[in-house]
């Protein structure tokens, strides 16, 4: 899970925390693009930027590169080598902002009975303009009237009393409202003139999307100079919806008035609106009655103007121009960094200073203090060598170990000496030895275990306390891990970083900190007693007992010596002592705070049943085409509840949960899909030379057992001679007159006017697609005259080399249960079928609906309308949405290229099916009212996911911690189940106690011999006859020693 930009996760040290910081790098910014020459802009300014504006306003498309609602930022590029290393950063540089604003003045509105007149009191006096509210049932109306006249525009200022060239940049904005049932309309209007300007700014863009995040003006705005931007061509396009100079391009770039009928219905406006009206309303979805105020009316159109101007400027930019200007820029890279928790750092600094002071003092004291040691007293033999070899004072050590008020001792020349009252040092002399001193045990005393000593650390009480502590720690960590997995983390202790550090890090580190010195103590005890444990057997070699140097190093450092001596328990204790540092590290990194996706179970209200009770289509709606275009061409997300092949039945989404703002919702629902089965078809292509529209024909059986003749037609357009021409056809069949002698060719009048509903549905559920190639000559374009039902059909003078591929698709409606995850807006994130698909389920249709009726009505918007037939073309530009989508889906022009032969059926049919299923799902998403409403108390179970700060357990650190604690427990069990035996009345922790074990032994003298010990010698702790001829218990070598019975 990704950490948020806060101190939410902790580093390996409790003094540090991880956060996100901004690092600034200086760089050189150069010009990346420039406007194309003015003479080329008129041709380059097609309607593609209007289609992009539709996607931004209505479909949620993000702003393109360097485009903002305020204007267009001239693109720039920072140093490529430096920028490539910092991809998730922001760039800031000086550049230009191109923008526009409106000057407006309220119009004088005159009510002229059935029409209204508008005047600006100067040269513009508009007369006899229809009321802005024209559609029956429409409460509001809004008009945008530009200056230019074009066949695609109903009104123009130049043709309505405002023809002076001085007004060629004016437009009239009109707003109207019907007042109750009266015929009088409440109207306001404003004459507006756009002003174009440029401004030097500092712009910040986010890489790699190049989305502008901040603009800071550097200089005042200045009017845009003439010769830079062709404002006339721009205003022509947005005013008429058509390109000023017609050029060949795909339909997505030549569409005139974008149909926004379904979008503005929610504002109470019925009927078709111009592009500018739809955008002005869509960018300001507030109370439409406010537009009676001409300031608000002009401001809304200004917002639309700014967006369209910015998109047009982007379209006119030529990329990769010669770099002519350079400025200083900055790259602000947001990186994850380690920061210091200052209160804890202060404490650490004070303690570190104190420790450093003590270390320096100790080093100084140790270095300056005089030493009388001649060798390192690392082993028993080295300690014994410090005793004097005076044979006349065997009880010397008794004075050392038992007298509290006796003489004082000092080390002189590597020997222990007695200091007399006059500070003279001499070796003590004793005339009468003491029998029965501390370690002189009779056999009865040696066998009395109760009189022998063992370190309290090795007692069973300490063992139980220590083992229980380790088991409790292990159990606690495992329990926390289980709870963290079950509840996706644990609650955060506090909102304070310091408190969180203390609770989540320091408490655990304190446990490991105290664990280490305790193991150090146990290790030290074992290092001292291990040589005596070897000697207890009375058969120990010198290197494993007498000469062991365990006390010369810190206890943990004896791991290698212990392994060499085969003291594996001691080696394990050394290792586990060292591992305490690793345990501290792992415990410190065990718990951290991060963002987790938390799930909350809830009941979600069902909005619809998986059942259709109507499907009345909005005739002429093209929303599905614009949605598909934005999705396939520009990567805009599909509508809510829609996937590439399925429409999912919506449910009510919740935006908050107990964990915070909901990011996604998971629940079960149903989904509808269409499953087309397409087959190769063959039709009478020779109908193309009859001088009438060509048609397709098929006999189809109805559900009741009858039959019907189904046909379709497409009116080919294009009035020029076409060599190597191509044509793409998509048509929906309808019942036709089966009595015609030649069913392969017919006029629109041949469609049955008295066809039954069953016949209409049977034919309407069949979709036919065709791909043709030919050489032909047409006489005139096939067009429909205005306000007339008569068609002028093209006469084909000549056609040759005709080839075609036809396919006919019959479809089924599939219903299946799904588990779906959506965001709060309904955008599908994941979905999967949880059951089998049911084809054409009868219980999914009610109120006279049926699978065929749904297919027919949902398919109707997909085909080319009767008023616009397909075009023959001899290039790879296409004039139909069907051909355009096939071109996009295939990522190729092979299916529409007239220079290429007709493709094989197997190549084309996957694209046709893909397109059909996509568009069908989109059509359903645009017509959710076709579904039956669910009952008010109908709910379904679901999960709400929200991002929340939680305490998480690092899996790696958890494994390390558990393993180390388990090893601690194992070694502790070994330590206390195999302790050294009790052998001493006093533990051998002092020099006197060690010397007391050998004061009567011959080893006292042999320990001072130079050279190596005889490797065959064996040593032991037991009974022996001392040099004084008396029995003793201590250390002696074999064969002079006898082991104790212990």
Tab-separated table of N, CA, C and O in Angstrom, residues 125 170 235 255 291 367 473 476 518 564 772 806 910 964 998:
chain	number	residue	atom	x	y	z
A	125	UNK	N	-29.214	45.616	-35.063
A	125	UNK	CA	-30.634	45.654	-34.740
A	125	UNK	C	-31.273	44.398	-35.317
A	125	UNK	O	-31.601	44.335	-36.499
A	170	UNK	N	-18.623	39.961	-33.125
A	170	UNK	CA	-19.678	39.951	-32.118
A	170	UNK	C	-20.446	38.635	-32.141
A	170	UNK	O	-20.512	37.957	-33.164
A	235	UNK	N	-13.770	31.717	-34.657
A	235	UNK	CA	-15.148	32.113	-34.366
A	235	UNK	C	-16.120	31.513	-35.375
A	235	UNK	O	-17.293	31.285	-35.036
A	255	UNK	N	-17.449	16.527	-37.613
A	255	UNK	CA	-18.801	16.613	-37.072
A	255	UNK	C	-19.152	18.076	-36.812
A	255	UNK	O	-18.361	18.818	-36.224
A	291	UNK	N	-29.232	33.011	-15.132
A	291	UNK	CA	-28.767	33.519	-16.425
A	291	UNK	C	-29.632	34.664	-16.938
A	291	UNK	O	-29.328	35.246	-17.979
A	367	UNK	N	44.199	4.891	30.516
A	367	UNK	CA	45.486	5.115	29.871
A	367	UNK	C	46.507	5.678	30.846
A	367	UNK	O	47.695	5.334	30.783
A	473	UNK	N	6.142	-12.365	25.268
A	473	UNK	CA	6.506	-11.481	24.159
A	473	UNK	C	6.188	-12.135	22.822
A	473	UNK	O	5.625	-11.499	21.911
A	476	UNK	N	2.424	-12.281	22.343
A	476	UNK	CA	1.886	-10.950	22.056
A	476	UNK	C	2.122	-10.559	20.606
A	476	UNK	O	1.216	-10.047	19.924
A	518	UNK	N	20.741	-8.954	30.114
A	518	UNK	CA	20.445	-10.166	30.871
A	518	UNK	C	21.148	-11.361	30.246
A	518	UNK	O	21.717	-12.204	30.960
A	564	UNK	N	35.243	-23.923	19.160
A	564	UNK	CA	36.489	-24.673	19.056
A	564	UNK	C	36.642	-25.649	20.208
A	564	UNK	O	37.139	-26.752	20.049
A	772	UNK	N	-17.213	-2.832	-48.967
A	772	UNK	CA	-17.227	-2.935	-50.417
A	772	UNK	C	-16.047	-2.201	-51.010
A	772	UNK	O	-15.543	-1.221	-50.459
A	806	UNK	N	-20.075	-9.193	-46.678
A	806	UNK	CA	-21.261	-8.910	-45.878
A	806	UNK	C	-21.317	-9.880	-44.709
A	806	UNK	O	-20.902	-11.028	-44.823
A	910	UNK	N	-14.259	-10.104	-35.517
A	910	UNK	CA	-13.971	-9.772	-34.113
A	910	UNK	C	-14.142	-8.285	-33.814
A	910	UNK	O	-14.635	-7.918	-32.734
A	964	UNK	N	13.881	-15.037	16.075
A	964	UNK	CA	14.827	-14.694	17.142
A	964	UNK	C	14.260	-14.990	18.521
A	964	UNK	O	14.972	-15.500	19.409
A	998	UNK	N	44.183	-23.756	44.448
A	998	UNK	CA	45.462	-24.345	44.033
A	998	UNK	C	46.585	-24.037	45.035
A	998	UNK	O	47.757	-24.283	44.730
